[in-house]
Amino acid sequence: MEKRELICIGCPMGCPVTVELDGGEIASVTGYTCKRGDVYARKEVTNPTRIVTSTVKVAGGTADMVSVKTRDDVPKGKIFECVQALKGVTIQAPVHIGDVVVANVAGTGVDIIATKGVEAASA
Amino acid sequence: MKSYDIVIIGGGPAGLAAAIAAKKEGVDSILILERDKELGGILNQCIHNGFGLHTFKEELTGPEYAARFIDQAAELGIEYKLRTMVTNISPDKVVTALNREEGLFSIQAKAVVLSMGCRERSRGALNIPGYRPAGIFSAGTAQRLVNMEGYMPGREVVILGSGDIGLIMARRMTLEGAKVKVVAELMPYSGGLKRNIVQCLDDYGIPLKLSHTVVEIRGKERVEGVTLAQVDGKGKPIPGTEEDYDCDTLLLSVGLIPENELSGDMGVEMNPVTSGPKVDERMQTNIEGVFACGNVLHVHDLVDFVSEEAAAAGRNAARYVKGGENQSTGQVIALNPVNGVRYTVPCTIDPAKMDDEQVVRFRVGSVFKNCFIGVYFDDERVQHRKRQVMAPGEMEEVKLEKAKLLERPGLKTITIQVEEA
């Protein structure tokens, strides 16, 4: 039986989680202190995913940059493609939290959304 | 002179949570003074996710977490001044501040909440020899440049210190196209959260060299490289272990220091371990009506706990102003951190004045595995909790119940310590 020791990244608690694999099948998950740990560990050994955060340029706003994130987590292997897709993207102020900046980023089916509001600069 | 019931120094997560809690407790006359151009403090540059799981049960980025509080403060009609620098607070709570519109002005407060946050330890505190070339940044400065101003500080990066901001910036710089060659940490363990090692270093194959430090910075105009060396148990470099790294940028993530010049000047008593004020169960300092919360009190890992602690400070400031506090019986219980526990917040508890449940937060001095946290009422052990692992980078807590303290009118000391299995 294969044993994998993981640190849950679901929240900053960082619980140590142990997954036992039997021929690629998950036999047991132990060590987590909340549901997220169980979910994370199962995903991490089968299909690891991450939330990606970055920034894009803003035109005509009170700030030059606005922070963004993937609305949901994306496969770990797609992180760089997601960031690459943001290169050269400029959005027009005003920006609101939750506005879609790039739809279906890197073919993941997940949107990139704004995580901060930027008001339009007064002319 | 203008006057307010509560003046809050700093509009970051601590100041916002304190203001909201004070307002909800029934005080209307509240003013937040913030030196930056917007509320939200350091959260504005922390664009990564992981904030708010405890508070909102969802995973937010820093700006999103801040927006929840900024919106709430706006709904409650809490007054604030931006781009306003507080220069002095007198022991009788006259706050002197200045900004471009009003010049220098003074405000009389009935209660003051100190929530100024912390700042980063700089190169000057480290005694690294060499020239002073461009390309040496504190991790937080680099974070602000990349995330808010849209500048890239460099292309080939070495990071000294494995504090959370350094780890977060290792990932951020990598995503923006820089090559992060190594993270060096003086201590034999990381100062950051485990999750950040996993998702910021391991995910990107960035090596973490424990018990290593920078012994030389090369380059005169711009950083050209650094030399790392292994250190012995006393933190002294071991000759013969030097390794050269070519790089144009050195980021420093070597610790945060509560920003307490204002507190010190007004006569607030400090805890030398945290570099923050000593506070009682209400987050009140030795000066009556002056409260402290957030990173100015002790440096936190999780903003959720800052919000929680600050809300307590805000509530208690409101009760102080309204005169609705419980009467003290004169009993003051000292908290006594020993055997691996470095400090506690609060430092003292008056059982008559505490809430039904008191959270006591602390840090340990080194890494402990398979051990217990023991809590003693004078000589009697009352809590014994198993901890798989504890590290200095992760804040710990114990909870004390008012009812249990009231059962022991003679109680003088509560000792908290690490115990071997």
Coordinates of C-alpha atoms in Angstrom, one line a residue:
Chain A
M1 CA 0.0 0.0 0.0
E2 CA 1.4 3.4 -1.0
K3 CA 1.3 6.2 1.6
R4 CA 1.3 9.9 0.7
E5 CA 1.9 12.6 3.4
L6 CA 0.3 15.9 2.4
I7 CA -0.2 19.3 4.0
C8 CA -3.7 20.6 3.5
I9 CA -3.7 24.0 1.8
G10 CA -7.5 24.5 2.3
C11 CA -6.8 27.2 4.9
P12 CA -3.7 28.5 6.8
M13 CA -4.1 25.9 9.5
G14 CA -2.0 23.5 7.3
C15 CA -3.2 20.2 8.7
P16 CA -1.0 17.2 8.0
V17 CA -3.1 14.6 6.1
T18 CA -2.1 11.1 5.2
V19 CA -3.6 9.3 2.2
E20 CA -3.2 5.6 1.7
L21 CA -3.4 4.4 -1.9
D22 CA -4.1 0.8 -2.9
G23 CA -3.2 0.3 -6.6
G24 CA -4.1 3.9 -7.4
E25 CA -7.4 3.8 -5.5
I26 CA -7.7 5.8 -2.3
A27 CA -8.0 3.4 0.6
S28 CA -8.0 5.9 3.5
V29 CA -7.6 9.6 4.3
T30 CA -6.6 10.5 7.9
G31 CA -5.3 13.6 9.8
Y32 CA -7.6 16.3 8.5
T33 CA -9.6 18.4 11.0
C34 CA -12.4 19.6 8.7
K35 CA -14.2 18.5 5.6
R36 CA -11.9 20.6 3.4
G37 CA -8.9 18.5 4.4
D38 CA -10.6 15.3 3.2
V39 CA -11.7 16.9 -0.1
Y40 CA -8.2 18.5 -0.7
A41 CA -6.3 15.2 -0.1
R42 CA -8.5 13.2 -2.4
K43 CA -8.2 15.8 -5.1
E44 CA -4.4 16.3 -4.6
V45 CA -3.6 12.7 -5.2
T46 CA -5.9 12.3 -8.2
N47 CA -6.3 15.8 -9.9
P48 CA -4.5 18.6 -8.1
T49 CA -6.0 22.1 -8.6
R50 CA -5.3 25.6 -7.4
I51 CA -6.9 29.0 -7.4
V52 CA -4.7 31.4 -9.5
T53 CA -4.4 35.1 -8.6
S54 CA -2.8 37.9 -10.5
T55 CA -3.3 41.4 -11.7
V56 CA -4.3 43.2 -15.0
K57 CA -4.1 46.7 -16.1
V58 CA -6.9 49.2 -15.8
A59 CA -7.6 52.1 -18.1
G60 CA -9.3 55.3 -16.9
G61 CA -9.4 54.3 -13.3
T62 CA -8.3 55.6 -9.9
A63 CA -5.7 52.8 -9.9
D64 CA -3.5 51.4 -12.7
M65 CA -3.8 47.8 -11.7
V66 CA -6.6 45.6 -10.4
S67 CA -6.3 42.2 -8.8
V68 CA -8.0 39.2 -10.3
K69 CA -8.5 35.4 -9.6
T70 CA -9.9 32.3 -11.2
R71 CA -13.5 32.0 -9.9
D72 CA -12.9 28.3 -9.1
D73 CA -9.7 26.2 -8.9
V74 CA -8.1 25.1 -12.1
P75 CA -5.8 22.1 -12.8
K76 CA -2.3 22.7 -11.4
G77 CA -0.8 22.1 -14.9
K78 CA -2.8 25.0 -16.3
I79 CA -1.5 27.7 -13.9
F80 CA 1.0 29.2 -16.3
E81 CA -1.4 29.2 -19.2
C82 CA -3.9 31.1 -17.1
V83 CA -1.4 33.8 -16.2
Q84 CA -0.1 33.9 -19.8
A85 CA -3.7 34.6 -20.9
L86 CA -3.7 37.8 -18.8
K87 CA -0.7 39.3 -20.5
G88 CA -1.7 42.4 -22.4
V89 CA -5.3 42.4 -21.0
T90 CA -6.5 45.9 -20.1
I91 CA -10.0 46.5 -18.6
Q92 CA -11.9 49.8 -18.5
A93 CA -12.8 51.4 -15.2
P94 CA -15.1 51.3 -13.4
V95 CA -14.4 47.7 -12.2
H96 CA -16.4 45.9 -9.6
I97 CA -15.6 42.8 -7.5
G98 CA -16.8 39.8 -9.5
D99 CA -16.6 41.4 -13.0
V100 CA -15.5 38.8 -15.6
V101 CA -12.1 39.9 -16.9
V102 CA -11.4 36.8 -19.1
A103 CA -14.1 34.2 -19.7
N104 CA -13.1 30.5 -19.9
V105 CA -9.4 31.1 -19.3
A106 CA -7.0 28.7 -21.0
G107 CA -9.9 26.5 -21.9
T108 CA -10.5 25.5 -18.3
G109 CA -14.1 26.5 -18.3
V110 CA -13.3 28.9 -15.4
D111 CA -13.6 32.7 -15.6
I112 CA -11.0 35.2 -14.4
I113 CA -12.9 37.7 -12.2
A114 CA -11.8 41.0 -10.6
T115 CA -11.2 40.9 -6.8
K116 CA -11.1 44.6 -6.2
G117 CA -13.2 47.6 -7.2
V118 CA -11.7 50.5 -9.1
E119 CA -13.7 53.7 -9.7
A120 CA -13.5 55.6 -12.9
A121 CA -11.1 58.6 -12.6
S122 CA -13.0 61.9 -12.6
A123 CA -12.1 63.7 -15.8
Chain B
M1 CA -10.7 71.2 19.3
K2 CA -12.9 68.6 17.7
S3 CA -13.7 65.6 19.8
Y4 CA -14.8 62.0 19.1
D5 CA -15.8 59.2 21.5
I6 CA -13.4 56.7 19.8
V7 CA -10.5 57.6 17.5
I8 CA -9.0 54.6 15.7
I9 CA -5.4 54.9 14.5
G10 CA -5.1 52.9 11.2
G11 CA -7.8 51.8 8.8
G12 CA -6.5 48.3 8.0
P13 CA -8.2 45.1 9.0
A14 CA -7.8 45.7 12.7
G15 CA -9.0 49.3 12.6
L16 CA -12.0 48.5 10.5
A17 CA -13.1 45.6 12.6
A18 CA -12.7 47.6 15.8
A19 CA -14.7 50.5 14.3
I20 CA -17.6 48.2 13.2
A21 CA -17.7 46.4 16.5
A22 CA -17.7 49.7 18.5
K23 CA -20.5 51.1 16.3
K24 CA -22.6 48.0 16.8
E25 CA -22.0 48.3 20.6
G26 CA -23.8 51.6 20.4
V27 CA -21.1 54.3 20.0
D28 CA -21.8 56.7 17.1
S29 CA -18.9 59.1 17.4
I30 CA -16.1 57.2 15.8
L31 CA -13.2 58.4 13.5
I32 CA -10.7 56.2 11.7
L33 CA -7.4 57.9 10.7
E34 CA -5.6 56.2 7.8
R35 CA -2.3 57.3 6.3
D36 CA -2.7 55.6 2.9
K37 CA -5.0 56.7 0.1
E38 CA -7.5 54.0 0.8
L39 CA -8.9 51.8 3.6
G40 CA -7.9 48.1 3.9
G41 CA -4.3 48.4 4.8
I42 CA -1.9 45.6 3.8
L43 CA -4.8 43.5 2.5
N44 CA -4.9 45.6 -0.6
Q45 CA -1.5 44.2 -1.8
C46 CA -2.2 40.7 -0.6
I47 CA -4.0 39.6 -3.8
H48 CA -3.6 35.8 -3.1
N49 CA -6.4 33.8 -1.7
G50 CA -6.9 32.1 1.6
F51 CA -8.4 34.9 3.7
G52 CA -11.6 34.6 5.6
L53 CA -12.2 30.9 6.0
H54 CA -12.9 31.3 9.7
T55 CA -14.8 34.6 9.4
F56 CA -16.9 34.1 6.2
K57 CA -16.5 30.3 5.6
E58 CA -15.2 31.0 2.1
E59 CA -11.8 31.6 0.7
L60 CA -11.3 35.2 -0.3
T61 CA -8.4 37.3 -1.7
G62 CA -7.0 40.1 0.5
P63 CA -8.8 42.9 -1.4
E64 CA -12.1 41.0 -1.3
Y65 CA -11.7 40.4 2.5
A66 CA -11.0 44.1 3.0
A67 CA -14.0 45.1 0.9
R68 CA -16.4 43.2 3.1
F69 CA -15.3 45.3 6.1
I70 CA -15.0 48.6 4.1
D71 CA -18.6 48.1 2.8
Q72 CA -19.8 47.3 6.3
A73 CA -18.1 50.4 7.7
A74 CA -19.7 52.5 4.9
E75 CA -23.2 51.1 5.6
L76 CA -22.8 51.9 9.3
G77 CA -21.7 55.5 8.3
I78 CA -18.4 55.3 10.1
E79 CA -16.3 58.4 9.5
Y80 CA -12.7 58.2 8.3
K81 CA -9.9 60.4 7.0
L82 CA -7.5 59.2 4.4
R83 CA -3.9 60.4 3.7
T84 CA -3.8 61.4 7.3
M85 CA -0.7 60.8 9.4
V86 CA -1.0 60.7 13.2
T87 CA 2.1 62.2 14.7
N88 CA 1.4 62.1 18.4
I89 CA -1.1 60.8 20.9
S90 CA -0.9 62.4 24.4
P91 CA -1.6 60.4 27.5
D92 CA -4.8 62.3 28.0
K93 CA -5.9 61.1 24.5
V94 CA -5.3 64.2 22.3
V95 CA -4.5 62.9 18.8
T96 CA -2.4 65.1 16.7
A97 CA -2.5 64.4 12.9
L98 CA -1.8 66.1 9.6
N99 CA -3.0 65.9 6.1
R100 CA -3.0 68.1 3.0
E101 CA -6.6 69.5 3.4
E102 CA -6.5 70.4 7.1
G103 CA -2.8 70.8 7.8
L104 CA -1.9 70.0 11.4
F105 CA -4.9 69.4 13.7
S106 CA -5.8 67.9 17.1
I107 CA -8.7 65.7 18.1
Q108 CA -9.8 64.9 21.7
A109 CA -10.7 61.3 22.1
K110 CA -12.5 59.6 25.0
A111 CA -11.0 56.2 23.9
V112 CA -8.2 55.4 21.4
V113 CA -7.8 52.1 19.5
L114 CA -4.2 51.5 18.4
S115 CA -4.3 49.5 15.1
M116 CA -1.2 50.8 13.2
G117 CA 0.0 47.3 12.1
C118 CA 3.6 46.4 11.6
R119 CA 6.5 47.0 9.3
E120 CA 9.1 44.9 7.8
R121 CA 12.6 44.3 9.2
S122 CA 15.0 45.9 6.7
R123 CA 18.5 45.1 5.4
G124 CA 20.0 47.5 8.0
A125 CA 18.9 45.2 10.8
L126 CA 20.7 42.2 9.4
N127 CA 24.4 43.4 9.1
I128 CA 24.9 41.9 5.6
P129 CA 28.2 43.3 4.4
G130 CA 28.7 44.7 0.9
Y131 CA 27.7 47.7 -1.2
R132 CA 24.2 49.1 -1.4
P133 CA 23.3 48.3 -4.9
A134 CA 19.8 48.7 -6.4
G135 CA 17.8 45.4 -6.4
I136 CA 17.4 44.8 -2.6
F137 CA 13.8 45.0 -1.6
S138 CA 11.8 43.9 1.4
A139 CA 9.3 41.3 0.2
G140 CA 6.4 43.5 1.1
T141 CA 7.8 46.4 -1.0
A142 CA 8.2 44.0 -3.9
Q143 CA 4.6 42.8 -3.3
R144 CA 3.3 46.4 -3.5
L145 CA 5.3 47.1 -6.7
V146 CA 4.1 44.0 -8.5
N147 CA 0.5 43.8 -7.3
M148 CA -0.5 47.5 -7.0
E149 CA 1.9 49.6 -9.1
G150 CA 2.4 47.0 -11.9
Y151 CA 6.2 47.0 -11.8
M152 CA 8.5 44.0 -11.8
P153 CA 11.4 44.5 -9.4
G154 CA 13.7 42.0 -11.1
R155 CA 14.2 38.9 -13.2
E156 CA 16.5 36.6 -11.3
V157 CA 15.7 36.5 -7.6
V158 CA 17.1 35.1 -4.4
I159 CA 14.9 35.4 -1.3
L160 CA 16.3 35.6 2.2
G161 CA 13.9 34.5 4.9
S162 CA 10.9 32.2 4.6
G163 CA 8.3 34.4 6.2
D164 CA 4.9 34.2 4.6
I165 CA 5.4 37.3 2.4
G166 CA 8.6 36.0 1.1
L167 CA 7.0 32.6 0.2
I168 CA 4.0 34.3 -1.4
M169 CA 6.4 36.6 -3.4
A170 CA 8.4 33.5 -4.6
R171 CA 5.3 32.3 -6.3
R172 CA 4.1 35.7 -7.5
M173 CA 7.5 36.6 -9.1
T174 CA 7.6 33.1 -10.7
L175 CA 4.1 33.5 -12.2
E176 CA 5.2 36.9 -13.6
G177 CA 8.1 35.4 -15.4
A178 CA 11.0 35.8 -12.9
K179 CA 13.3 32.9 -12.0
V180 CA 13.3 32.4 -8.2
K181 CA 16.5 30.5 -7.6
V182 CA 16.4 29.8 -3.9
V183 CA 14.8 30.7 -0.6
A184 CA 17.3 30.8 2.2
E185 CA 16.3 30.6 5.9
L186 CA 18.6 31.2 8.8
M187 CA 16.6 29.1 11.2
P188 CA 16.4 25.3 10.9
Y189 CA 12.6 25.6 10.3
S190 CA 10.5 27.9 8.1
G191 CA 9.0 31.0 9.6
G192 CA 6.0 30.8 7.3
L193 CA 2.8 28.7 7.2
K194 CA 3.1 25.1 6.0
R195 CA 0.5 25.7 3.3
N196 CA 2.6 28.4 1.8
I197 CA 5.7 26.2 1.5
V198 CA 3.5 23.6 -0.3
Q199 CA 1.7 25.9 -2.7
C200 CA 4.4 28.6 -3.2
L201 CA 7.6 26.7 -3.2
D202 CA 6.9 22.9 -3.8
D203 CA 4.4 23.6 -6.6
Y204 CA 7.1 25.5 -8.5
G205 CA 10.2 23.5 -7.6
I206 CA 11.8 26.4 -5.7
P207 CA 14.4 25.0 -3.2
L208 CA 14.2 26.1 0.4
K209 CA 17.6 26.0 2.2
L210 CA 17.2 25.9 5.9
S211 CA 20.0 27.0 8.2
H212 CA 21.4 29.2 5.4
T213 CA 22.0 32.9 5.2
V214 CA 23.3 35.5 2.8
V215 CA 27.0 36.3 3.6
E216 CA 27.7 38.6 0.7
I217 CA 25.9 40.8 -1.8
R218 CA 27.8 41.3 -5.0
G219 CA 27.4 44.3 -7.4
K220 CA 27.9 48.0 -7.0
E221 CA 25.2 49.7 -9.1
R222 CA 22.8 46.7 -9.3
V223 CA 22.8 43.4 -7.4
E224 CA 24.8 40.9 -9.5
G225 CA 24.7 38.0 -7.2
V226 CA 24.7 36.8 -3.6
T227 CA 26.7 34.3 -1.6
L228 CA 24.9 31.9 0.7
A229 CA 26.5 29.9 3.4
Q230 CA 25.2 27.3 5.9
V231 CA 25.0 28.4 9.5
D232 CA 25.8 26.5 12.7
G233 CA 23.5 26.2 15.7
K234 CA 24.3 29.7 16.8
G235 CA 23.5 31.2 13.4
K236 CA 27.2 31.7 12.5
P237 CA 28.2 31.0 8.9
I238 CA 30.3 27.8 8.5
P239 CA 33.4 28.5 6.4
G240 CA 33.7 26.3 3.3
T241 CA 29.9 26.1 2.8
E242 CA 29.6 29.2 0.6
E243 CA 27.7 29.0 -2.6
D244 CA 27.3 31.7 -5.2
Y245 CA 24.1 32.6 -6.9
D246 CA 23.9 35.0 -9.8
C247 CA 20.8 37.2 -9.5
D248 CA 19.7 40.8 -10.0
T249 CA 17.3 40.9 -7.1
L250 CA 17.4 40.0 -3.4
L251 CA 14.1 40.0 -1.5
L252 CA 14.1 40.1 2.3
S253 CA 11.4 38.4 4.3
V254 CA 13.1 38.5 7.6
G255 CA 10.4 39.4 10.1
L256 CA 7.7 42.0 11.0
I257 CA 7.9 44.5 13.8
P258 CA 4.9 46.1 15.3
E259 CA 4.9 49.8 14.6
N260 CA 4.7 51.3 18.1
E261 CA 6.4 54.7 18.1
L262 CA 3.1 56.4 18.8
S263 CA 2.2 53.9 21.6
G264 CA 5.7 54.2 23.2
D265 CA 5.6 58.0 23.1
M266 CA 2.3 58.2 24.9
G267 CA 3.6 55.9 27.7
V268 CA 2.0 52.6 26.8
E269 CA 3.9 49.8 28.5
M270 CA 5.4 47.3 26.0
N271 CA 6.0 43.6 26.0
P272 CA 9.7 43.1 24.9
V273 CA 8.9 39.7 23.4
T274 CA 6.2 40.9 21.0
S275 CA 7.4 44.5 20.7
G276 CA 3.7 45.3 21.2
P277 CA 1.7 46.8 24.1
K278 CA 0.9 44.7 27.2
V279 CA -2.9 44.3 27.3
D280 CA -5.5 43.0 29.6
E281 CA -8.5 40.8 28.9
R282 CA -10.2 43.8 27.1
M283 CA -7.2 44.5 24.9
Q284 CA -6.7 47.6 27.1
T285 CA -3.2 48.9 27.6
N286 CA -1.8 50.2 30.9
I287 CA -3.4 53.6 30.0
E288 CA -7.1 53.5 30.7
G289 CA -9.2 53.9 27.5
V290 CA -6.4 53.0 25.2
F291 CA -6.8 49.7 23.4
A292 CA -4.6 47.8 21.0
C293 CA -5.3 45.1 18.4
G294 CA -4.0 43.5 15.2
N295 CA -0.4 43.4 14.2
V296 CA 0.6 46.5 16.3
L297 CA -0.2 44.3 19.3
H298 CA 1.5 41.1 18.1
V299 CA 2.2 39.9 14.6
H300 CA -0.5 37.5 13.3
D301 CA -0.5 34.9 10.5
L302 CA -4.3 35.0 9.9
V303 CA -6.3 38.1 9.3
D304 CA -9.4 36.3 10.6
F305 CA -7.9 36.3 14.1
V306 CA -7.0 40.0 13.7
S307 CA -10.6 40.8 12.9
E308 CA -11.7 38.8 15.9
E309 CA -9.3 40.4 18.3
A310 CA -10.0 43.9 16.9
A311 CA -13.7 43.4 17.3
A312 CA -13.1 42.7 21.0
A313 CA -11.0 45.8 21.3
G314 CA -13.7 47.9 19.6
R315 CA -16.5 46.5 21.8
N316 CA -14.5 47.2 24.9
A317 CA -13.6 50.7 23.8
A318 CA -17.3 51.3 23.3
R319 CA -18.2 49.9 26.7
Y320 CA -15.5 52.1 28.3
V321 CA -16.9 55.2 26.6
K322 CA -20.5 54.3 27.7
G323 CA -19.4 53.5 31.2
G324 CA -21.1 50.1 31.0
E325 CA -18.2 48.0 32.1
N326 CA -18.5 45.4 34.8
Q327 CA -17.0 46.5 38.2
S328 CA -13.7 44.9 39.0
T329 CA -13.4 42.9 42.2
G330 CA -9.7 43.8 42.2
Q331 CA -8.6 40.3 41.2
V332 CA -6.0 40.4 38.5
I333 CA -4.7 37.0 37.2
A334 CA -1.3 37.0 35.6
L335 CA -0.7 34.8 32.5
N336 CA 2.6 33.1 32.8
P337 CA 4.1 31.8 29.5
V338 CA 6.9 29.2 30.2
N339 CA 8.6 26.1 28.8
G340 CA 8.5 26.9 25.1
V341 CA 5.6 29.4 25.2
R342 CA 7.1 32.8 24.4
Y343 CA 4.3 35.2 25.3
T344 CA 0.6 35.4 25.7
V345 CA -2.0 38.0 24.6
P346 CA -3.5 39.1 26.9
C347 CA -1.0 39.4 29.7
T348 CA -3.5 39.6 32.5
I349 CA -7.1 38.7 33.1
D350 CA -9.6 40.3 35.4
P351 CA -12.3 37.6 35.7
A352 CA -15.0 40.1 36.5
K353 CA -14.4 42.1 33.3
M354 CA -13.7 39.3 30.9
D355 CA -16.2 37.9 28.3
D356 CA -17.8 34.5 28.9
E357 CA -15.0 33.0 26.9
Q358 CA -11.5 34.4 26.6
V359 CA -9.2 33.4 23.7
V360 CA -5.5 33.5 24.8
R361 CA -3.1 33.6 21.8
F362 CA 0.5 32.8 21.9
R363 CA 3.5 31.5 20.0
V364 CA 6.0 28.8 20.8
G365 CA 9.8 29.4 20.6
S366 CA 10.8 26.4 18.4
V367 CA 9.4 23.4 16.6
F368 CA 7.7 20.8 18.9
K369 CA 6.3 17.5 17.7
N370 CA 3.9 15.2 19.4
C371 CA 3.5 17.3 22.5
F372 CA 0.9 18.9 24.6
I373 CA -0.2 22.3 25.6
G374 CA -0.7 22.4 29.4
V375 CA -2.8 25.1 31.2
Y376 CA -2.5 25.4 34.9
F377 CA -4.6 27.4 37.4
D378 CA -1.9 28.1 40.0
D379 CA -0.5 24.5 40.5
E380 CA -3.4 22.5 39.1
R381 CA -3.5 21.4 35.5
V382 CA -6.8 22.2 34.0
Q383 CA -6.2 21.7 30.2
H384 CA -3.9 19.2 28.5
R385 CA -4.3 19.3 24.7
K386 CA -2.4 17.1 22.2
R387 CA -0.7 18.9 19.3
Q388 CA 0.9 16.9 16.5
V389 CA 3.2 19.8 15.6
M390 CA 3.7 23.4 16.8
A391 CA 6.1 25.9 15.1
P392 CA 7.0 29.5 15.8
G393 CA 5.4 30.5 12.5
E394 CA 2.0 29.4 13.5
M395 CA 0.0 31.1 16.3
E396 CA -1.6 28.9 18.9
E397 CA -4.5 29.5 21.2
V398 CA -6.2 28.3 24.3
K399 CA -9.7 29.2 25.5
L400 CA -10.5 30.1 29.1
E401 CA -14.1 30.1 30.5
K402 CA -15.2 32.9 32.8
A403 CA -17.3 30.5 34.8
K404 CA -14.3 28.3 35.6
L405 CA -12.2 31.3 36.7
L406 CA -15.0 32.7 38.9
E407 CA -15.0 29.3 40.7
R408 CA -11.5 30.1 42.0
P409 CA -11.6 33.5 43.7
G410 CA -8.0 33.1 45.0
L411 CA -6.5 32.3 41.6
K412 CA -3.3 34.3 41.0
T413 CA -1.5 32.8 38.0
I414 CA -2.5 30.9 34.9
T415 CA 0.6 29.1 33.4
I416 CA 0.7 28.0 29.8
Q417 CA 3.4 25.7 28.7
V418 CA 4.5 23.1 26.2
E419 CA 4.8 19.5 27.6
E420 CA 6.5 16.5 26.2
A421 CA 4.4 13.4 25.5

